[in-house]
Amino acid sequence: MQVWNEYLAANKQRFLDELLDLLRIPSVSADSKYKADVARCADAVKASLLAAGCDNAEICPTAGHPIVYGEKMIDPKLPTVLVYGHYDVQPPDPLELWHSGPFEPVIKDEKIYARGACDDKGQMFMHVKALEVMVKTNTLPCNVKFMIEGEEEVGSSNLGKFLEGNKEKLKADIVLVSDTSMISMEHPSLETGLRGLAYMEVEVTGPNRDLHSGVYGGAVANPINTLAKMIASLHDENNHITIPGFYDKVQDLTDAERAALNSAPFDLKEYQEELGIKEVQGEKGYTTLERTGTRPTLDVNGIWGGYIGEGAKTVLPSKANAKISMRLVPNQSSDEISALFQKHFESIAPAGVKVKVTPHHGGEPVVTPTDSIAYKAAAKAIQTAFGKDPIPTRGGGSIPIIALFERVLGLKTVLLGFGLDNDNIHSPNEKYDVFNYFKGIETIPYFHKYLAEMS
Ligand code: BES
Ligand code: MN
Ligand code: MN
């Protein structure tokens, strides 16, 4: 479609500058000191939707951070695409590991460095600019609705209620999301599943106060030693998770599914080198792609307790804490797994300590169809823009709200992501390739075109 490419080519610098402006707003949803910045970012997203051609856009307040809604309705008979994305970002720390300020975006080696560059401002904004391209060239073939939230990185806890309360407004034929990764630009791919999440916090308490580790050491259970042992026991020597019932609902893939999954291009040596590790590690009997895409996992995300200041302090601490997350696969339920974890973790605590388990937000796993019109439209859009058919893959990350789109709105989702696994999302020096940004803006109008043609 020549008109799009001409319009895109003529406006490239502005499209980039506008994204950089959005990246300058520190919309960190987890930290209340950024609350005003998060609100300012919502305003900026709303303004960008209106500028791109939405007929109306609004800020929808929630108990937490606001949701931005916008729409461009051209004909009720045409298919309607609901674009979902998030304008909130992860906290930028540790700051000292960034080569440039997380909210002072720079372009280096054709990559945009900033918190949110890939996850998800850069990817979300491609849809805003793609709308502009289609509106300004009079080629918009579908109705488009936007729902851009500000709480994805903290579990989307108010979005479910928004879906329940706005079923009519959110009526659509398909949800389109760019918040996942591709294998590479040479091997474009489409994620067809996301893992679920159960996130727990645990506290182990020993004596009623910190003690002198010489006076009491050896006679009283040390909560840190105990917590470390309890955590270590959650995996066996084959890296299977030892929580009773944990795997009960997990379905094994068929040999054909496994073969398909493992036929995706993947270089183990490169993977290890890129991460600076000598060897990968994971559940016995599964390949790396299977481990991240199709198997449930348990990981400690943070652990603290005792003395961590300068020098040495001899102390037997009263408490130890950890944050532990489990990634879930189809048929596992976040609530069920949380309950199994809690029961097991309490049961393995020795009598000398008390254990408190607190569940945090979670989310259900999803598998998206590959035989739908919308998936075929996405595959054809990629084929047109990249000159190659996309490879279906299973993503390891989680977007908890996707399961609710189906449950509450009855809508399936297409995961049209343009990130790369090494974009450092949630890490220092998050980046998004300029190429991917423009490739996304080029691909999205084809999705709308083919969806309208095939519907
Ligand atoms: N965009 C990511 C999820 C993602 C990343 C999916 C890469 C596939 C590939 C999303 O913003 C995210 O970080 N989700 C969180 C869960 C959320 C409840 C904090 C995650 O996966 O840890
Ligand atoms: Mn994201
Ligand atoms: Mn994220």
Coordinates of C-alpha atoms and ligand atoms in Angstrom, one line a residue:
M1 CA 0.0 0.0 0.0
Q2 CA 2.0 2.9 -1.3
V3 CA 0.0 5.7 0.3
W4 CA 0.9 4.5 3.8
N5 CA 4.5 4.2 3.1
E6 CA 4.7 7.7 1.6
Y7 CA 2.9 9.2 4.6
L8 CA 5.1 7.2 7.0
A9 CA 8.3 8.2 5.2
A10 CA 7.3 11.9 5.2
N11 CA 6.5 11.9 8.9
K12 CA 9.2 9.6 10.4
Q13 CA 11.1 12.1 12.4
R14 CA 7.9 13.5 14.0
F15 CA 6.7 10.0 14.8
L16 CA 9.9 9.3 16.5
D17 CA 10.0 12.7 18.4
E18 CA 6.4 12.1 19.6
L19 CA 7.4 8.8 21.1
L20 CA 10.4 10.3 22.8
D21 CA 8.2 12.9 24.4
L22 CA 6.0 10.2 25.8
L23 CA 9.0 8.3 27.1
R24 CA 10.1 11.5 29.0
I25 CA 7.1 11.1 31.3
P26 CA 8.0 8.8 34.2
S27 CA 4.7 6.9 34.4
V28 CA 5.8 4.4 37.1
S29 CA 2.6 2.8 38.3
A30 CA 4.2 0.9 41.3
D31 CA 5.5 3.9 43.1
S32 CA 3.0 6.5 44.4
K33 CA 5.5 9.3 44.2
Y34 CA 5.0 9.2 40.4
K35 CA 1.2 9.4 40.6
A36 CA 1.0 12.9 39.0
D37 CA 3.3 11.8 36.2
V38 CA 1.2 8.7 35.6
A39 CA -1.9 11.0 35.3
R40 CA 0.1 13.4 33.0
C41 CA 1.0 10.5 30.8
A42 CA -2.6 9.4 30.5
D43 CA -3.4 13.0 29.4
A44 CA -0.6 12.8 26.8
V45 CA -2.0 9.5 25.5
K46 CA -5.5 10.9 25.2
A47 CA -4.2 14.0 23.3
S48 CA -2.2 11.7 20.9
L49 CA -5.4 9.7 20.2
L50 CA -7.3 12.8 19.3
A51 CA -4.5 14.1 17.2
A52 CA -4.3 10.8 15.4
G53 CA -7.9 11.0 14.3
C54 CA -10.1 9.5 17.1
D55 CA -13.5 11.1 17.2
N56 CA -13.5 11.0 20.9
A57 CA -11.1 10.1 23.7
E58 CA -11.5 10.2 27.4
I59 CA -9.7 9.7 30.7
C60 CA -11.6 7.0 32.7
P61 CA -10.7 7.3 36.4
T62 CA -10.3 4.1 38.4
A63 CA -9.6 3.3 42.0
G64 CA -6.0 3.4 40.9
H65 CA -4.4 4.9 37.8
P66 CA -6.7 6.1 34.9
I67 CA -7.6 4.2 31.7
V68 CA -7.5 6.1 28.4
Y69 CA -10.3 5.2 26.0
G70 CA -10.6 6.5 22.5
E71 CA -12.4 5.5 19.4
K72 CA -12.8 6.0 15.7
M73 CA -16.0 4.5 14.4
I74 CA -16.6 4.7 10.7
D75 CA -19.3 2.2 10.0
P76 CA -21.1 -0.2 12.5
K77 CA -21.2 -2.9 9.7
L78 CA -17.4 -3.0 9.6
P79 CA -15.3 -5.1 12.0
T80 CA -14.2 -3.4 15.2
V81 CA -10.7 -3.8 16.6
L82 CA -10.1 -3.1 20.2
V83 CA -6.5 -2.1 20.7
Y84 CA -5.2 -2.8 24.2
G85 CA -1.8 -1.5 25.6
H86 CA -0.4 0.1 28.7
Y87 CA 1.2 3.5 29.2
D88 CA 2.6 2.6 32.7
V89 CA 6.2 1.4 33.1
Q90 CA 8.2 -0.6 35.6
P91 CA 10.4 1.3 38.1
P92 CA 13.7 2.2 36.6
D93 CA 16.0 1.0 39.4
P94 CA 18.9 0.2 39.8
L95 CA 19.6 3.6 38.3
E96 CA 23.4 3.3 38.5
L97 CA 23.3 0.6 35.8
W98 CA 21.7 2.8 33.2
H99 CA 24.1 4.4 30.6
S100 CA 21.7 7.3 30.2
G101 CA 18.7 8.5 32.2
P102 CA 15.7 6.1 32.0
F103 CA 13.4 9.1 31.3
E104 CA 15.8 11.0 29.1
P105 CA 15.5 8.9 25.9
V106 CA 18.5 8.7 23.6
I107 CA 18.9 7.1 20.2
K108 CA 22.1 5.1 19.9
D109 CA 23.0 2.6 17.2
E110 CA 19.5 2.9 15.8
K111 CA 18.0 1.9 19.2
I112 CA 15.8 4.0 21.5
Y113 CA 17.0 3.7 25.1
A114 CA 14.4 4.6 27.8
R115 CA 12.2 2.9 30.4
G116 CA 9.0 1.9 28.4
A117 CA 10.7 2.1 25.0
C118 CA 9.6 -1.4 24.3
D119 CA 7.3 -2.2 27.2
D120 CA 4.9 -0.9 26.3
K121 CA 4.9 2.8 25.3
G122 CA 6.9 2.2 22.1
Q123 CA 4.7 -0.7 21.0
M124 CA 1.4 0.9 22.1
F125 CA 2.2 4.1 20.3
M126 CA 2.7 2.3 17.0
H127 CA -1.0 1.7 17.0
V128 CA -1.7 5.4 17.6
K129 CA 0.6 6.3 14.7
A130 CA -0.8 3.6 12.5
L131 CA -4.3 5.0 13.1
E132 CA -3.0 8.5 12.0
V133 CA -1.5 6.9 8.9
M134 CA -4.8 5.3 8.0
V135 CA -7.0 8.3 8.8
K136 CA -4.8 10.8 7.1
T137 CA -4.6 8.7 3.9
N138 CA -8.3 7.9 4.0
T139 CA -7.6 4.1 4.1
L140 CA -9.0 3.1 7.5
P141 CA -11.0 -0.1 6.8
C142 CA -12.2 -1.0 10.3
N143 CA -13.6 0.7 13.4
V144 CA -10.9 1.1 16.0
K145 CA -11.2 1.4 19.8
F146 CA -8.3 2.0 22.1
M147 CA -8.1 1.0 25.7
I148 CA -4.7 2.0 27.1
E149 CA -4.3 1.3 30.8
G150 CA -2.0 2.6 33.5
E151 CA -1.8 -0.4 35.8
E152 CA -0.5 -3.3 33.7
E153 CA 2.8 -3.5 35.5
V154 CA 1.0 -3.7 38.9
G155 CA -1.4 -6.4 37.9
S156 CA -4.3 -4.5 36.2
S157 CA -6.4 -4.8 39.4
N158 CA -9.0 -2.2 38.3
L159 CA -9.3 -3.1 34.7
G160 CA -11.5 -6.1 35.3
K161 CA -14.1 -3.9 36.9
F162 CA -13.8 -1.5 33.9
L163 CA -14.5 -4.4 31.5
E164 CA -17.5 -5.5 33.6
G165 CA -19.0 -2.0 33.6
N166 CA -18.3 -1.1 30.0
K167 CA -19.3 -4.1 28.0
E168 CA -21.3 -2.1 25.4
K169 CA -18.6 0.5 25.0
L170 CA -15.9 -2.1 24.5
K171 CA -17.9 -4.2 22.0
A172 CA -15.5 -5.4 19.3
D173 CA -14.7 -8.3 17.1
I174 CA -11.1 -8.8 18.3
V175 CA -8.5 -7.5 20.7
L176 CA -5.2 -6.5 19.2
V177 CA -2.2 -6.2 21.5
S178 CA 1.4 -5.3 20.8
D179 CA 3.1 -6.1 24.1
T180 CA 5.1 -9.3 23.4
S181 CA 8.2 -10.3 21.5
M182 CA 9.3 -11.7 18.1
I183 CA 12.1 -14.1 17.6
S184 CA 14.0 -11.6 15.4
M185 CA 13.4 -9.3 12.5
E186 CA 14.8 -12.1 10.2
H187 CA 12.4 -14.6 11.8
P188 CA 9.2 -12.7 12.5
S189 CA 6.9 -14.6 14.8
L190 CA 3.5 -14.3 16.5
E191 CA 3.0 -15.4 20.1
T192 CA 0.1 -17.7 20.5
G193 CA 0.1 -18.0 24.3
L194 CA 1.1 -16.3 27.5
R195 CA 1.8 -17.8 30.9
G196 CA -0.2 -17.1 33.9
L197 CA 1.1 -15.8 37.2
A198 CA 0.8 -16.5 40.9
Y199 CA 2.8 -14.1 43.1
M200 CA 3.5 -14.7 46.8
E201 CA 5.2 -13.0 49.6
V202 CA 6.5 -15.0 52.5
E203 CA 7.7 -14.0 55.9
V204 CA 9.5 -16.3 58.3
T205 CA 9.7 -15.2 61.9
G206 CA 12.0 -16.8 64.5
P207 CA 12.8 -15.2 67.9
N208 CA 10.8 -12.2 69.0
R209 CA 13.8 -9.8 68.4
D210 CA 17.1 -9.7 66.7
L211 CA 19.6 -11.7 68.8
H212 CA 23.4 -11.7 69.3
S213 CA 24.5 -14.5 67.0
G214 CA 27.2 -15.7 69.4
V215 CA 25.0 -15.7 72.5
Y216 CA 22.1 -17.5 70.9
G217 CA 23.5 -18.8 67.6
G218 CA 23.2 -22.6 67.3
A219 CA 20.4 -22.8 69.8
V220 CA 17.6 -20.8 68.1
A221 CA 16.3 -21.3 64.5
N222 CA 17.7 -18.6 62.2
P223 CA 14.9 -17.4 59.9
I224 CA 17.2 -16.7 57.0
N225 CA 18.8 -20.1 57.2
T226 CA 15.4 -21.6 57.5
L227 CA 13.9 -19.6 54.6
A228 CA 16.8 -20.5 52.4
K229 CA 16.3 -24.2 53.1
M230 CA 12.6 -24.0 52.6
I231 CA 13.1 -22.3 49.2
A232 CA 15.7 -24.7 48.1
S233 CA 13.3 -27.6 48.9
L234 CA 10.8 -26.2 46.4
H235 CA 12.7 -27.8 43.5
D236 CA 14.0 -31.4 43.4
E237 CA 17.3 -32.5 41.7
N238 CA 15.6 -32.6 38.3
N239 CA 14.3 -29.0 38.8
H240 CA 10.7 -30.2 39.1
I241 CA 8.6 -28.2 41.5
T242 CA 7.9 -30.2 44.7
I243 CA 4.6 -28.6 45.8
P244 CA 2.1 -31.5 45.9
G245 CA -0.5 -31.2 43.1
F246 CA 1.4 -28.4 41.3
Y247 CA 1.5 -30.3 38.0
D248 CA -1.9 -32.0 38.3
K249 CA -3.6 -29.9 35.7
V250 CA -0.7 -29.3 33.4
Q251 CA -1.2 -30.9 30.0
D252 CA 1.7 -32.4 28.2
L253 CA 2.1 -31.2 24.6
T254 CA 1.8 -33.8 21.9
D255 CA 4.9 -34.9 20.1
A256 CA 3.8 -32.9 17.0
E257 CA 3.3 -29.8 19.1
R258 CA 6.7 -30.2 20.7
A259 CA 8.3 -30.7 17.3
A260 CA 6.6 -27.6 15.9
L261 CA 7.7 -25.6 18.9
N262 CA 11.3 -26.8 18.7
S263 CA 11.6 -26.1 15.0
A264 CA 11.6 -22.4 15.7
P265 CA 15.1 -20.9 15.1
F266 CA 17.0 -20.9 18.4
D267 CA 20.7 -20.9 19.0
L268 CA 21.5 -22.2 22.5
K269 CA 25.2 -21.1 22.3
E270 CA 24.2 -17.6 21.3
Y271 CA 21.5 -17.5 24.0
Q272 CA 24.1 -18.4 26.7
E273 CA 26.7 -16.1 25.4
E274 CA 24.3 -13.2 25.3
L275 CA 23.3 -13.8 28.9
G276 CA 26.9 -14.4 30.1
I277 CA 26.1 -17.9 31.4
K278 CA 28.1 -21.1 30.7
E279 CA 25.0 -23.4 30.8
V280 CA 21.3 -23.1 30.8
Q281 CA 19.4 -24.7 33.7
G282 CA 15.8 -25.9 34.0
E283 CA 13.4 -28.7 34.3
K284 CA 14.8 -32.0 33.2
G285 CA 13.4 -33.4 30.0
Y286 CA 12.5 -30.2 28.3
T287 CA 14.3 -27.8 25.9
T288 CA 14.8 -24.1 26.6
L289 CA 11.9 -23.1 24.3
E290 CA 9.7 -25.6 26.1
R291 CA 10.8 -24.5 29.5
T292 CA 9.9 -20.8 28.8
G293 CA 6.9 -21.4 26.6
T294 CA 5.1 -24.4 27.9
R295 CA 6.2 -25.3 31.4
P296 CA 5.3 -23.8 34.8
T297 CA 8.1 -22.4 36.9
L298 CA 8.8 -21.0 40.4
D299 CA 11.3 -18.2 41.0
V300 CA 12.4 -16.1 43.9
N301 CA 12.2 -12.5 42.8
G302 CA 13.6 -10.9 45.9
I303 CA 14.9 -12.0 49.3
W304 CA 15.8 -9.9 52.4
G305 CA 16.5 -10.0 56.1
G306 CA 19.2 -9.5 58.7
Y307 CA 22.1 -7.1 58.3
I308 CA 23.0 -5.9 54.8
G309 CA 24.8 -2.6 55.7
E310 CA 28.5 -1.9 55.5
G311 CA 30.9 -4.2 57.3
A312 CA 29.9 -7.0 59.5
K313 CA 27.3 -7.2 62.3
T314 CA 26.9 -10.4 64.2
V315 CA 23.2 -10.9 64.4
L316 CA 20.7 -13.7 64.4
P317 CA 17.7 -11.9 62.8
S318 CA 14.2 -12.2 63.9
K319 CA 12.7 -12.2 60.4
A320 CA 13.4 -13.2 56.8
N321 CA 11.3 -12.4 53.7
A322 CA 11.0 -13.4 50.1
K323 CA 8.9 -12.6 47.1
I324 CA 8.2 -15.8 45.0
S325 CA 6.4 -16.0 41.7
M326 CA 5.2 -18.9 39.7
R327 CA 4.5 -18.8 36.0
L328 CA 1.5 -21.0 35.0
V329 CA 0.5 -22.8 31.9
P330 CA -2.9 -23.7 30.5
N331 CA -5.4 -25.3 32.9
Q332 CA -3.5 -24.2 36.0
S333 CA -5.4 -21.6 38.0
S334 CA -3.7 -18.8 39.8
D335 CA -6.0 -19.1 42.9
E336 CA -5.6 -22.8 43.1
I337 CA -1.8 -22.7 42.7
S338 CA -1.6 -19.9 45.3
A339 CA -3.6 -22.0 47.7
L340 CA -1.4 -25.1 47.0
F341 CA 1.7 -23.0 47.6
Q342 CA 0.4 -21.5 50.8
K343 CA -0.5 -24.9 52.2
H344 CA 2.8 -26.5 51.3
F345 CA 5.0 -23.6 52.4
E346 CA 3.3 -23.6 55.8
S347 CA 3.6 -27.4 56.1
I348 CA 7.4 -27.4 55.6
A349 CA 8.1 -24.8 58.2
P350 CA 10.0 -26.2 61.2
A351 CA 8.4 -25.8 64.6
G352 CA 11.0 -23.2 65.6
V353 CA 9.6 -20.5 63.2
K354 CA 6.3 -19.0 62.2
V355 CA 5.4 -18.5 58.5
K356 CA 3.2 -16.0 57.0
V357 CA 2.2 -16.3 53.3
T358 CA 0.5 -13.4 51.5
P359 CA -0.6 -13.8 47.9
H360 CA -0.2 -10.8 45.6
H361 CA -1.8 -10.2 42.2
G362 CA -2.0 -13.1 39.7
G363 CA -3.3 -13.9 36.3
E364 CA -4.5 -16.8 34.2
P365 CA -2.6 -18.3 31.3
V366 CA -3.9 -18.0 27.8
V367 CA -3.6 -19.7 24.4
T368 CA -4.8 -17.7 21.4
P369 CA -6.3 -19.4 18.4
T370 CA -4.3 -19.8 15.2
D371 CA -7.2 -20.8 13.0
S372 CA -9.2 -17.5 13.3
I373 CA -9.7 -14.8 10.7
A374 CA -7.9 -12.3 13.0
Y375 CA -4.9 -14.6 13.4
K376 CA -4.8 -15.1 9.6
A377 CA -5.0 -11.4 9.0
A378 CA -2.1 -10.8 11.4
A379 CA 0.0 -13.6 9.7
K380 CA -0.7 -12.1 6.3
A381 CA 0.1 -8.6 7.5
I382 CA 3.5 -9.9 8.7
Q383 CA 4.0 -11.8 5.5
T384 CA 3.4 -8.6 3.5
A385 CA 5.5 -6.3 5.7
F386 CA 8.4 -8.7 6.3
G387 CA 8.2 -10.9 3.2
K388 CA 8.1 -14.0 5.4
D389 CA 5.4 -16.0 7.1
P390 CA 5.4 -15.6 10.9
I391 CA 6.4 -18.5 13.1
P392 CA 3.9 -19.2 15.9
T393 CA 5.6 -19.3 19.3
R394 CA 4.6 -19.5 23.0
G395 CA 5.6 -16.5 25.1
G396 CA 6.9 -16.9 28.6
G397 CA 5.6 -13.6 30.0
S398 CA 2.2 -12.7 31.3
I399 CA -0.5 -10.2 30.5
P400 CA -3.1 -11.1 33.1
I401 CA -5.9 -9.1 31.5
I402 CA -6.0 -11.1 28.3
A403 CA -7.8 -14.0 30.0
L404 CA -10.5 -11.5 31.2
F405 CA -11.1 -10.2 27.6
E406 CA -12.3 -13.6 26.8
R407 CA -14.2 -14.3 30.1
V408 CA -15.8 -10.9 30.4
L409 CA -16.1 -9.6 26.9
G410 CA -16.1 -12.9 25.0
L411 CA -13.2 -11.6 22.8
K412 CA -10.2 -13.4 21.5
T413 CA -6.8 -11.7 21.3
V414 CA -4.1 -11.4 18.7
L415 CA -0.6 -10.9 20.1
L416 CA 1.1 -8.8 17.4
G417 CA 4.3 -8.0 19.3
F418 CA 7.4 -6.4 17.9
G419 CA 9.8 -6.5 20.9
L420 CA 12.9 -8.6 21.1
D421 CA 13.8 -10.8 24.0
N422 CA 17.0 -8.8 24.5
D423 CA 15.2 -5.4 24.7
N424 CA 15.9 -5.4 28.5
I425 CA 12.3 -4.9 29.5
H426 CA 12.1 -4.4 33.3
S427 CA 15.9 -4.1 33.3
P428 CA 18.4 -1.2 33.1
N429 CA 18.9 0.1 29.6
E430 CA 15.6 -0.9 28.1
K431 CA 15.6 -0.3 24.4
Y432 CA 13.5 -0.6 21.3
D433 CA 14.9 -0.7 17.8
V434 CA 13.9 2.2 15.7
F435 CA 13.5 -0.3 12.9
N436 CA 10.9 -2.3 14.9
Y437 CA 9.0 0.8 15.7
F438 CA 8.5 1.8 12.1
K439 CA 8.0 -1.8 11.0
G440 CA 5.2 -2.1 13.5
I441 CA 3.6 1.1 12.2
E442 CA 3.9 -0.3 8.7
T443 CA 2.5 -3.8 9.6
I444 CA -0.6 -2.6 11.6
P445 CA -2.5 -1.0 8.7
Y446 CA -2.1 -4.3 6.8
F447 CA -3.7 -6.1 9.7
H448 CA -6.8 -3.8 9.6
K449 CA -6.9 -4.1 5.8
Y450 CA -6.8 -8.0 5.8
L451 CA -9.2 -8.3 8.7
A452 CA -11.8 -6.2 6.9
E453 CA -11.2 -8.1 3.6
M454 CA -11.4 -11.5 5.3
S455 CA -14.4 -10.7 7.6
Ligands
BES1 N1 4.7 -7.0 28.2 C1 4.9 -7.7 29.4 C2 4.7 -9.2 29.2 C3 5.5 -9.9 28.2 C4 6.8 -9.6 27.9 C5 4.9 -10.9 27.5 C6 7.5 -10.2 26.9 C7 5.6 -11.6 26.5 C8 6.9 -11.2 26.2 C9 4.1 -7.2 30.6 O1 4.2 -5.8 30.6 C10 4.6 -7.7 31.9 O2 5.7 -7.3 32.2 N2 3.9 -8.5 32.6 C11 4.3 -9.0 33.9 C12 3.1 -9.4 34.7 C13 2.4 -8.3 35.4 C14 1.3 -8.8 36.2 C15 3.4 -7.5 36.2 C16 5.2 -10.2 33.8 O3 5.1 -10.9 32.8 O4 5.9 -10.3 34.7
MN2 MN 4.0 -4.9 28.8
MN3 MN 6.1 -5.3 31.7

